[in-house]
Amino acid sequence: MSSTPAPILVSSRNPEEYRAFFALTSADLACRVLDCSAGAAGFAAAVNAAGGDVTAVDPVYSDLDALRLEVERSAADGVAIIDAHDSRFTWGWYGSRERRQALRDDARSAFLADLAAHPETYVVGGLPALPFDDDAFDLALCSHLLFTWADVFDAEWHRAALRELLRVAPEVRVFPLVRQGAGEPVEFLPALLEELRTEGRTAEVRKVGYEFQIGADEMLVLRR
Ligand SMILES: C[S@@+](CC[C@H](N)C(=O)[O-])C[C@H]1O[C@@H](n2cnc3c(N)ncnc32)[C@H](O)[C@@H]1O
C-alpha cells in the first residue's frame, strides 16, 4: 500500500443509493436528518423536494467555485478507482456501469441545482466538530467518509467523529465499513465498537441490501 493517502473524493451518490446503504424507511425520511460529509450527493435535494428535512454538512461548501471543479474531477477519479480494483466490485445492484453512471450524473445535477436554489441546506463544517447544537437532528447519516478513508483518518479521529455525530443526533448510521479501493477491513473497527459499547452506547453492524465493493454490505447503527 502506498504511504501517501489518496485525496478524499467529493462524490455524488444518488438518493436511491442512500436508501439502500442506510435501509431508510419513510419514517426515517420524515425526521430531521443530517447528511454528514454530504459532498455532492443528491440526497438532500431529493428528500427536501419531497417535503423532508435534510441538512447537508461538508467542509467543501466553503469554496463553491473550487467545489464545482472538485465534483467533476471526483466523478472521473471514482471511475478510475473502480477500474484499478475491478475484481473487487460486483455490479448486481447497479445492473451495469451505465446505470451507475446515470445515477451519479442525475445526483450531481440535482445537487448543483439545489445548492444554487437552497444554499441554506448546505452548511460548511466538518468532523470531529460540527456546527450544530446537541440533538439538532433525529438521525445522522455518514456515507463514504468514516472507515472508507481510514488511510487518511486514524482510530482516534474516528472515535471523536462518532461521538460528535452522537452528540447532534441520537442515532447514527455509517456506510460502508471497509476502506476505499480494494475494500480492505479497518483493523481498529472492532475495538472501537467495543469501546462505544463499554460507554453504554448501542453499536450494531447490520447487513443492508446493497453491495458494490465485494463484502461491503454492512452499515453501522449507533445509538446513545
Ligand atoms: C467520498 S465523499 C462522499 C460524499 C457523499 N456522502 C456521497 O456518498 O456521495 C467524502 C466527503 O467527505 C468530505 N469530508 C472530508 N473531510 C471531512 C470532515 N472532516 N468532516 C466531514 N466531511 C468531510 C469530503 O469533502 C467529501 O465530500
PDB file of C-alpha atoms and ligand atoms in Angstrom:
ATOM      1  CA  MET A   1       0.000   0.000   0.000  1.00  0.00           C
ATOM      2  CA  SER A   2       1.271   3.499  -0.847  1.00  0.00           C
ATOM      3  CA  SER A   3       2.372   5.643   2.095  1.00  0.00           C
ATOM      4  CA  THR A   4       0.702   8.709   0.538  1.00  0.00           C
ATOM      5  CA  PRO A   5      -3.046   8.576   1.148  1.00  0.00           C
ATOM      6  CA  ALA A   6      -5.296   9.234  -1.864  1.00  0.00           C
ATOM      7  CA  PRO A   7      -7.112  12.596  -1.798  1.00  0.00           C
ATOM      8  CA  ILE A   8     -10.682  12.292  -0.500  1.00  0.00           C
ATOM      9  CA  LEU A   9     -13.154  12.452  -3.380  1.00  0.00           C
ATOM     10  CA  VAL A  10     -16.213  14.708  -3.396  1.00  0.00           C
ATOM     11  CA  SER A  11     -18.604  12.164  -4.835  1.00  0.00           C
ATOM     12  CA  SER A  12     -22.268  12.496  -5.722  1.00  0.00           C
ATOM     13  CA  ARG A  13     -24.258   9.486  -4.719  1.00  0.00           C
ATOM     14  CA  ASN A  14     -27.876   9.192  -5.631  1.00  0.00           C
ATOM     15  CA  PRO A  15     -30.819   9.106  -3.157  1.00  0.00           C
ATOM     16  CA  GLU A  16     -31.543   5.552  -4.345  1.00  0.00           C
ATOM     17  CA  GLU A  17     -28.050   4.562  -3.239  1.00  0.00           C
ATOM     18  CA  TYR A  18     -28.517   6.288   0.132  1.00  0.00           C
ATOM     19  CA  ARG A  19     -31.829   4.478   0.699  1.00  0.00           C
ATOM     20  CA  ALA A  20     -30.048   1.169   0.131  1.00  0.00           C
ATOM     21  CA  PHE A  21     -26.875   1.967   2.122  1.00  0.00           C
ATOM     22  CA  PHE A  22     -28.854   3.012   5.179  1.00  0.00           C
ATOM     23  CA  ALA A  23     -32.014   0.863   4.820  1.00  0.00           C
ATOM     24  CA  LEU A  24     -34.010   4.088   5.044  1.00  0.00           C
ATOM     25  CA  THR A  25     -37.757   3.834   5.700  1.00  0.00           C
ATOM     26  CA  SER A  26     -40.395   6.503   5.085  1.00  0.00           C
ATOM     27  CA  ALA A  27     -40.364   7.153   8.856  1.00  0.00           C
ATOM     28  CA  ASP A  28     -36.608   7.812   8.696  1.00  0.00           C
ATOM     29  CA  LEU A  29     -37.158  10.243   5.838  1.00  0.00           C
ATOM     30  CA  ALA A  30     -39.843  12.115   7.801  1.00  0.00           C
ATOM     31  CA  CYS A  31     -37.463  13.064  10.617  1.00  0.00           C
ATOM     32  CA  ARG A  32     -34.703  15.677  10.890  1.00  0.00           C
ATOM     33  CA  VAL A  33     -31.778  14.117   9.066  1.00  0.00           C
ATOM     34  CA  LEU A  34     -28.156  15.215   8.893  1.00  0.00           C
ATOM     35  CA  ASP A  35     -26.156  14.089   5.864  1.00  0.00           C
ATOM     36  CA  CYS A  36     -22.642  14.437   7.222  1.00  0.00           C
ATOM     37  CA  SER A  37     -19.882  14.523   4.630  1.00  0.00           C
ATOM     38  CA  ALA A  38     -22.632  15.011   2.073  1.00  0.00           C
ATOM     39  CA  GLY A  39     -20.283  16.137  -0.696  1.00  0.00           C
ATOM     40  CA  ALA A  40     -22.218  16.422  -3.944  1.00  0.00           C
ATOM     41  CA  ALA A  41     -24.802  13.768  -3.022  1.00  0.00           C
ATOM     42  CA  GLY A  42     -28.302  14.270  -4.382  1.00  0.00           C
ATOM     43  CA  PHE A  43     -29.924  13.016  -1.170  1.00  0.00           C
ATOM     44  CA  ALA A  44     -30.828  16.343   0.489  1.00  0.00           C
ATOM     45  CA  ALA A  45     -32.149  17.760  -2.789  1.00  0.00           C
ATOM     46  CA  ALA A  46     -34.473  14.809  -3.403  1.00  0.00           C
ATOM     47  CA  VAL A  47     -35.759  14.337   0.139  1.00  0.00           C
ATOM     48  CA  ASN A  48     -36.321  18.051   0.737  1.00  0.00           C
ATOM     49  CA  ALA A  49     -38.131  18.392  -2.602  1.00  0.00           C
ATOM     50  CA  ALA A  50     -40.499  15.698  -1.317  1.00  0.00           C
ATOM     51  CA  GLY A  51     -41.157  17.641   1.913  1.00  0.00           C
ATOM     52  CA  GLY A  52     -38.360  16.219   4.061  1.00  0.00           C
ATOM     53  CA  ASP A  53     -35.951  17.975   6.388  1.00  0.00           C
ATOM     54  CA  VAL A  54     -32.351  17.129   5.457  1.00  0.00           C
ATOM     55  CA  THR A  55     -29.328  19.291   6.220  1.00  0.00           C
ATOM     56  CA  ALA A  56     -26.052  18.581   4.430  1.00  0.00           C
ATOM     57  CA  VAL A  57     -22.697  19.389   6.018  1.00  0.00           C
ATOM     58  CA  ASP A  58     -19.252  19.234   4.447  1.00  0.00           C
ATOM     59  CA  PRO A  59     -16.047  21.299   4.614  1.00  0.00           C
ATOM     60  CA  VAL A  60     -16.059  21.629   0.808  1.00  0.00           C
ATOM     61  CA  TYR A  61     -19.019  24.006   0.880  1.00  0.00           C
ATOM     62  CA  SER A  62     -16.634  26.773   1.994  1.00  0.00           C
ATOM     63  CA  ASP A  63     -15.498  27.440  -1.598  1.00  0.00           C
ATOM     64  CA  LEU A  64     -18.223  26.837  -4.157  1.00  0.00           C
ATOM     65  CA  ASP A  65     -16.090  27.522  -7.244  1.00  0.00           C
ATOM     66  CA  ALA A  66     -13.476  25.005  -6.107  1.00  0.00           C
ATOM     67  CA  LEU A  67     -16.289  22.596  -5.185  1.00  0.00           C
ATOM     68  CA  ARG A  68     -17.736  22.596  -8.731  1.00  0.00           C
ATOM     69  CA  LEU A  69     -14.317  21.706 -10.170  1.00  0.00           C
ATOM     70  CA  GLU A  70     -13.694  19.100  -7.491  1.00  0.00           C
ATOM     71  CA  VAL A  71     -17.037  17.413  -8.163  1.00  0.00           C
ATOM     72  CA  GLU A  72     -16.185  16.934 -11.849  1.00  0.00           C
ATOM     73  CA  ARG A  73     -12.675  15.667 -11.061  1.00  0.00           C
ATOM     74  CA  SER A  74     -14.006  13.263  -8.400  1.00  0.00           C
ATOM     75  CA  ALA A  75     -16.500  11.712 -10.827  1.00  0.00           C
ATOM     76  CA  ALA A  76     -13.612  10.719 -13.114  1.00  0.00           C
ATOM     77  CA  ASP A  77     -11.375   9.653 -10.227  1.00  0.00           C
ATOM     78  CA  GLY A  78     -14.127   7.475  -8.764  1.00  0.00           C
ATOM     79  CA  VAL A  79     -14.355   5.531 -12.015  1.00  0.00           C
ATOM     80  CA  ALA A  80     -10.549   5.206 -12.053  1.00  0.00           C
ATOM     81  CA  ILE A  81     -10.598   3.689  -8.529  1.00  0.00           C
ATOM     82  CA  ILE A  82     -13.146   1.106  -9.681  1.00  0.00           C
ATOM     83  CA  ASP A  83     -11.117   0.294 -12.802  1.00  0.00           C
ATOM     84  CA  ALA A  84      -7.959  -0.120 -10.717  1.00  0.00           C
ATOM     85  CA  HIS A  85      -9.717  -2.623  -8.412  1.00  0.00           C
ATOM     86  CA  ASP A  86     -12.040  -4.185 -10.967  1.00  0.00           C
ATOM     87  CA  SER A  87     -12.125  -7.650  -9.399  1.00  0.00           C
ATOM     88  CA  ARG A  88     -13.177  -6.167  -6.030  1.00  0.00           C
ATOM     89  CA  PHE A  89     -16.506  -4.830  -7.330  1.00  0.00           C
ATOM     90  CA  THR A  90     -19.770  -6.565  -8.137  1.00  0.00           C
ATOM     91  CA  TRP A  91     -22.355  -4.993 -10.458  1.00  0.00           C
ATOM     92  CA  GLY A  92     -25.520  -6.800  -9.335  1.00  0.00           C
ATOM     93  CA  TRP A  93     -27.109  -3.851  -7.527  1.00  0.00           C
ATOM     94  CA  TYR A  94     -26.450  -1.375 -10.350  1.00  0.00           C
ATOM     95  CA  GLY A  95     -27.026  -3.784 -13.217  1.00  0.00           C
ATOM     96  CA  SER A  96     -24.426  -2.070 -15.409  1.00  0.00           C
ATOM     97  CA  ARG A  97     -21.709   0.564 -15.437  1.00  0.00           C
ATOM     98  CA  GLU A  98     -24.009   2.774 -17.492  1.00  0.00           C
ATOM     99  CA  ARG A  99     -26.781   2.692 -14.879  1.00  0.00           C
ATOM    100  CA  ARG A 100     -24.329   3.554 -12.113  1.00  0.00           C
ATOM    101  CA  GLN A 101     -23.035   6.457 -14.163  1.00  0.00           C
ATOM    102  CA  ALA A 102     -26.578   7.674 -14.890  1.00  0.00           C
ATOM    103  CA  LEU A 103     -27.455   7.603 -11.167  1.00  0.00           C
ATOM    104  CA  ARG A 104     -24.339   9.624 -10.351  1.00  0.00           C
ATOM    105  CA  ASP A 105     -24.916  12.123 -13.179  1.00  0.00           C
ATOM    106  CA  ASP A 106     -28.519  12.691 -12.036  1.00  0.00           C
ATOM    107  CA  ALA A 107     -27.384  13.152  -8.429  1.00  0.00           C
ATOM    108  CA  ARG A 108     -24.660  15.608  -9.399  1.00  0.00           C
ATOM    109  CA  SER A 109     -27.100  17.736 -11.446  1.00  0.00           C
ATOM    110  CA  ALA A 110     -29.716  17.657  -8.674  1.00  0.00           C
ATOM    111  CA  PHE A 111     -27.092  18.647  -6.091  1.00  0.00           C
ATOM    112  CA  LEU A 112     -25.768  21.592  -8.140  1.00  0.00           C
ATOM    113  CA  ALA A 113     -29.288  22.879  -8.856  1.00  0.00           C
ATOM    114  CA  ASP A 114     -30.322  22.548  -5.201  1.00  0.00           C
ATOM    115  CA  LEU A 115     -27.128  24.204  -3.970  1.00  0.00           C
ATOM    116  CA  ALA A 116     -27.991  27.224  -6.122  1.00  0.00           C
ATOM    117  CA  ALA A 117     -31.682  27.257  -5.142  1.00  0.00           C
ATOM    118  CA  HIS A 118     -31.362  26.363  -1.436  1.00  0.00           C
ATOM    119  CA  PRO A 119     -27.856  27.268  -0.231  1.00  0.00           C
ATOM    120  CA  GLU A 120     -29.099  27.226   3.379  1.00  0.00           C
ATOM    121  CA  THR A 121     -29.360  23.404   3.189  1.00  0.00           C
ATOM    122  CA  TYR A 122     -25.584  23.107   2.667  1.00  0.00           C
ATOM    123  CA  VAL A 123     -23.641  24.001   5.805  1.00  0.00           C
ATOM    124  CA  VAL A 124     -19.868  24.404   5.977  1.00  0.00           C
ATOM    125  CA  GLY A 125     -18.464  22.152   8.694  1.00  0.00           C
ATOM    126  CA  GLY A 126     -16.520  19.024   9.381  1.00  0.00           C
ATOM    127  CA  LEU A 127     -15.926  16.225  11.818  1.00  0.00           C
ATOM    128  CA  PRO A 128     -14.958  15.959  14.546  1.00  0.00           C
ATOM    129  CA  ALA A 129     -16.512  19.346  15.480  1.00  0.00           C
ATOM    130  CA  LEU A 130     -19.853  20.040  13.810  1.00  0.00           C
ATOM    131  CA  PRO A 131     -21.519  23.482  13.877  1.00  0.00           C
ATOM    132  CA  PHE A 132     -24.815  22.181  15.345  1.00  0.00           C
ATOM    133  CA  ASP A 133     -26.469  22.116  18.770  1.00  0.00           C
ATOM    134  CA  ASP A 134     -26.887  18.924  20.752  1.00  0.00           C
ATOM    135  CA  ASP A 135     -29.864  16.957  19.383  1.00  0.00           C
ATOM    136  CA  ALA A 136     -30.262  19.215  16.353  1.00  0.00           C
ATOM    137  CA  PHE A 137     -31.206  16.078  14.359  1.00  0.00           C
ATOM    138  CA  ASP A 138     -33.010  12.774  14.872  1.00  0.00           C
ATOM    139  CA  LEU A 139     -30.766  10.778  12.557  1.00  0.00           C
ATOM    140  CA  ALA A 140     -27.234  11.382  11.232  1.00  0.00           C
ATOM    141  CA  LEU A 141     -26.029   9.568   8.110  1.00  0.00           C
ATOM    142  CA  CYS A 142     -22.426   9.280   7.021  1.00  0.00           C
ATOM    143  CA  SER A 143     -21.736   7.817   3.584  1.00  0.00           C
ATOM    144  CA  HIS A 144     -18.200   7.068   2.422  1.00  0.00           C
ATOM    145  CA  LEU A 145     -16.109   9.089   4.837  1.00  0.00           C
ATOM    146  CA  LEU A 146     -15.664   7.217   8.116  1.00  0.00           C
ATOM    147  CA  PHE A 147     -13.857   3.886   7.615  1.00  0.00           C
ATOM    148  CA  THR A 148     -13.750   4.455   3.817  1.00  0.00           C
ATOM    149  CA  TRP A 149     -10.895   6.933   4.289  1.00  0.00           C
ATOM    150  CA  ALA A 150      -9.178   5.132   7.175  1.00  0.00           C
ATOM    151  CA  ASP A 151      -5.880   5.707   5.326  1.00  0.00           C
ATOM    152  CA  VAL A 152      -6.361   9.425   5.987  1.00  0.00           C
ATOM    153  CA  PHE A 153      -8.080   9.433   9.407  1.00  0.00           C
ATOM    154  CA  ASP A 154      -6.827   7.328  12.326  1.00  0.00           C
ATOM    155  CA  ALA A 155      -8.680   5.494  15.095  1.00  0.00           C
ATOM    156  CA  GLU A 156      -8.615   8.488  17.420  1.00  0.00           C
ATOM    157  CA  TRP A 157     -10.216  10.703  14.771  1.00  0.00           C
ATOM    158  CA  HIS A 158     -12.925   8.094  14.148  1.00  0.00           C
ATOM    159  CA  ARG A 159     -13.648   7.831  17.885  1.00  0.00           C
ATOM    160  CA  ALA A 160     -14.058  11.624  18.146  1.00  0.00           C
ATOM    161  CA  ALA A 161     -16.123  11.756  14.939  1.00  0.00           C
ATOM    162  CA  LEU A 162     -18.587   9.069  16.102  1.00  0.00           C
ATOM    163  CA  ARG A 163     -19.012  10.740  19.498  1.00  0.00           C
ATOM    164  CA  GLU A 164     -19.651  14.053  17.749  1.00  0.00           C
ATOM    165  CA  LEU A 165     -22.287  12.518  15.478  1.00  0.00           C
ATOM    166  CA  LEU A 166     -23.975  11.028  18.565  1.00  0.00           C
ATOM    167  CA  ARG A 167     -23.966  14.476  20.173  1.00  0.00           C
ATOM    168  CA  VAL A 168     -26.015  16.013  17.349  1.00  0.00           C
ATOM    169  CA  ALA A 169     -28.324  13.004  16.782  1.00  0.00           C
ATOM    170  CA  PRO A 170     -29.432  10.082  18.984  1.00  0.00           C
ATOM    171  CA  GLU A 171     -28.988   7.662  16.078  1.00  0.00           C
ATOM    172  CA  VAL A 172     -26.095   7.487  13.626  1.00  0.00           C
ATOM    173  CA  ARG A 173     -25.736   5.247  10.571  1.00  0.00           C
ATOM    174  CA  VAL A 174     -22.441   4.799   8.745  1.00  0.00           C
ATOM    175  CA  PHE A 175     -21.828   3.026   5.413  1.00  0.00           C
ATOM    176  CA  PRO A 176     -19.638   1.285   4.341  1.00  0.00           C
ATOM    177  CA  LEU A 177     -17.337  -0.213   6.967  1.00  0.00           C
ATOM    178  CA  VAL A 178     -14.359  -1.014   4.723  1.00  0.00           C
ATOM    179  CA  ARG A 179     -11.589   1.039   3.122  1.00  0.00           C
ATOM    180  CA  GLN A 180     -11.961   2.595  -0.319  1.00  0.00           C
ATOM    181  CA  GLY A 181     -10.423   0.790  -3.302  1.00  0.00           C
ATOM    182  CA  ALA A 182      -9.859  -2.869  -2.552  1.00  0.00           C
ATOM    183  CA  GLY A 183     -12.305  -2.794   0.369  1.00  0.00           C
ATOM    184  CA  GLU A 184      -9.844  -3.969   2.988  1.00  0.00           C
ATOM    185  CA  PRO A 185     -11.128  -4.237   6.560  1.00  0.00           C
ATOM    186  CA  VAL A 186     -10.465  -1.420   9.030  1.00  0.00           C
ATOM    187  CA  GLU A 187      -8.342  -3.023  11.732  1.00  0.00           C
ATOM    188  CA  PHE A 188      -9.431  -0.659  14.533  1.00  0.00           C
ATOM    189  CA  LEU A 189     -13.192  -1.016  13.908  1.00  0.00           C
ATOM    190  CA  PRO A 190     -13.929  -3.961  16.296  1.00  0.00           C
ATOM    191  CA  ALA A 191     -12.079  -2.356  19.235  1.00  0.00           C
ATOM    192  CA  LEU A 192     -13.760   0.992  18.568  1.00  0.00           C
ATOM    193  CA  LEU A 193     -17.216  -0.590  18.634  1.00  0.00           C
ATOM    194  CA  GLU A 194     -16.372  -2.441  21.847  1.00  0.00           C
ATOM    195  CA  GLU A 195     -15.241   0.821  23.399  1.00  0.00           C
ATOM    196  CA  LEU A 196     -18.515   2.547  22.453  1.00  0.00           C
ATOM    197  CA  ARG A 197     -20.494  -0.362  23.935  1.00  0.00           C
ATOM    198  CA  THR A 198     -18.492  -0.087  27.153  1.00  0.00           C
ATOM    199  CA  GLU A 199     -19.577   3.570  27.316  1.00  0.00           C
ATOM    200  CA  GLY A 200     -23.187   2.344  27.232  1.00  0.00           C
ATOM    201  CA  ARG A 201     -23.895   3.064  23.565  1.00  0.00           C
ATOM    202  CA  THR A 202     -25.588   0.567  21.262  1.00  0.00           C
ATOM    203  CA  ALA A 203     -23.343  -0.362  18.333  1.00  0.00           C
ATOM    204  CA  GLU A 204     -24.865  -2.763  15.823  1.00  0.00           C
ATOM    205  CA  VAL A 205     -23.429  -3.906  12.488  1.00  0.00           C
ATOM    206  CA  ARG A 206     -26.397  -4.593  10.200  1.00  0.00           C
ATOM    207  CA  LYS A 207     -26.500  -6.160   6.710  1.00  0.00           C
ATOM    208  CA  VAL A 208     -28.111  -3.996   4.033  1.00  0.00           C
ATOM    209  CA  GLY A 209     -29.488  -4.725   0.569  1.00  0.00           C
ATOM    210  CA  TYR A 210     -26.596  -3.119  -1.276  1.00  0.00           C
ATOM    211  CA  GLU A 211     -23.178  -4.387  -2.264  1.00  0.00           C
ATOM    212  CA  PHE A 212     -20.725  -2.839  -4.732  1.00  0.00           C
ATOM    213  CA  GLN A 213     -17.299  -3.281  -3.162  1.00  0.00           C
ATOM    214  CA  ILE A 214     -17.314  -7.010  -2.541  1.00  0.00           C
ATOM    215  CA  GLY A 215     -18.115  -7.667   1.128  1.00  0.00           C
ATOM    216  CA  ALA A 216     -19.134  -4.044   1.801  1.00  0.00           C
ATOM    217  CA  ASP A 217     -22.761  -4.819   2.565  1.00  0.00           C
ATOM    218  CA  GLU A 218     -22.998  -3.722   6.191  1.00  0.00           C
ATOM    219  CA  MET A 219     -23.836  -0.461   7.918  1.00  0.00           C
ATOM    220  CA  LEU A 220     -23.053   0.577  11.455  1.00  0.00           C
ATOM    221  CA  VAL A 221     -26.029   1.707  13.557  1.00  0.00           C
ATOM    222  CA  LEU A 222     -25.076   3.585  16.705  1.00  0.00           C
ATOM    223  CA  ARG A 223     -27.426   4.788  19.426  1.00  0.00           C
ATOM    224  CA  ARG A 224     -26.644   6.703  22.561  1.00  0.00           C
TER     225      ARG A 224
HETATM  226  C1  LIG B   1     -16.355  10.226  -0.869  1.00  0.00           C
HETATM  227  S1  LIG B   1     -17.182  11.737  -0.499  1.00  0.00           S
HETATM  228  C2  LIG B   1     -18.776  11.175  -0.034  1.00  0.00           C
HETATM  229  C3  LIG B   1     -19.840  12.183  -0.398  1.00  0.00           C
HETATM  230  C4  LIG B   1     -21.271  11.708  -0.215  1.00  0.00           C
HETATM  231  N1  LIG B   1     -21.536  11.346   1.172  1.00  0.00           N
HETATM  232  C5  LIG B   1     -21.531  10.510  -1.089  1.00  0.00           C
HETATM  233  O1  LIG B   1     -21.639   9.389  -0.571  1.00  0.00           O
HETATM  234  O2  LIG B   1     -21.585  10.691  -2.310  1.00  0.00           O
HETATM  235  C6  LIG B   1     -16.412  12.167   1.064  1.00  0.00           C
HETATM  236  C7  LIG B   1     -16.802  13.558   1.535  1.00  0.00           C
HETATM  237  O3  LIG B   1     -16.267  13.764   2.852  1.00  0.00           O
HETATM  238  C8  LIG B   1     -15.955  15.140   2.958  1.00  0.00           C
HETATM  239  N2  LIG B   1     -15.064  15.355   4.114  1.00  0.00           N
HETATM  240  C9  LIG B   1     -13.719  15.363   4.146  1.00  0.00           C
HETATM  241  N3  LIG B   1     -13.277  15.607   5.392  1.00  0.00           N
HETATM  242  C10 LIG B   1     -14.392  15.756   6.165  1.00  0.00           C
HETATM  243  C11 LIG B   1     -14.585  16.023   7.555  1.00  0.00           C
HETATM  244  N4  LIG B   1     -13.568  16.184   8.403  1.00  0.00           N
HETATM  245  N5  LIG B   1     -15.853  16.095   8.015  1.00  0.00           N
HETATM  246  C12 LIG B   1     -16.906  15.920   7.174  1.00  0.00           C
HETATM  247  N6  LIG B   1     -16.774  15.679   5.855  1.00  0.00           N
HETATM  248  C13 LIG B   1     -15.523  15.589   5.360  1.00  0.00           C
HETATM  249  C14 LIG B   1     -15.326  15.457   1.625  1.00  0.00           C
HETATM  250  O4  LIG B   1     -15.316  16.855   1.369  1.00  0.00           O
HETATM  251  C15 LIG B   1     -16.232  14.677   0.672  1.00  0.00           C
HETATM  252  O5  LIG B   1     -17.272  15.482   0.177  1.00  0.00           O
END
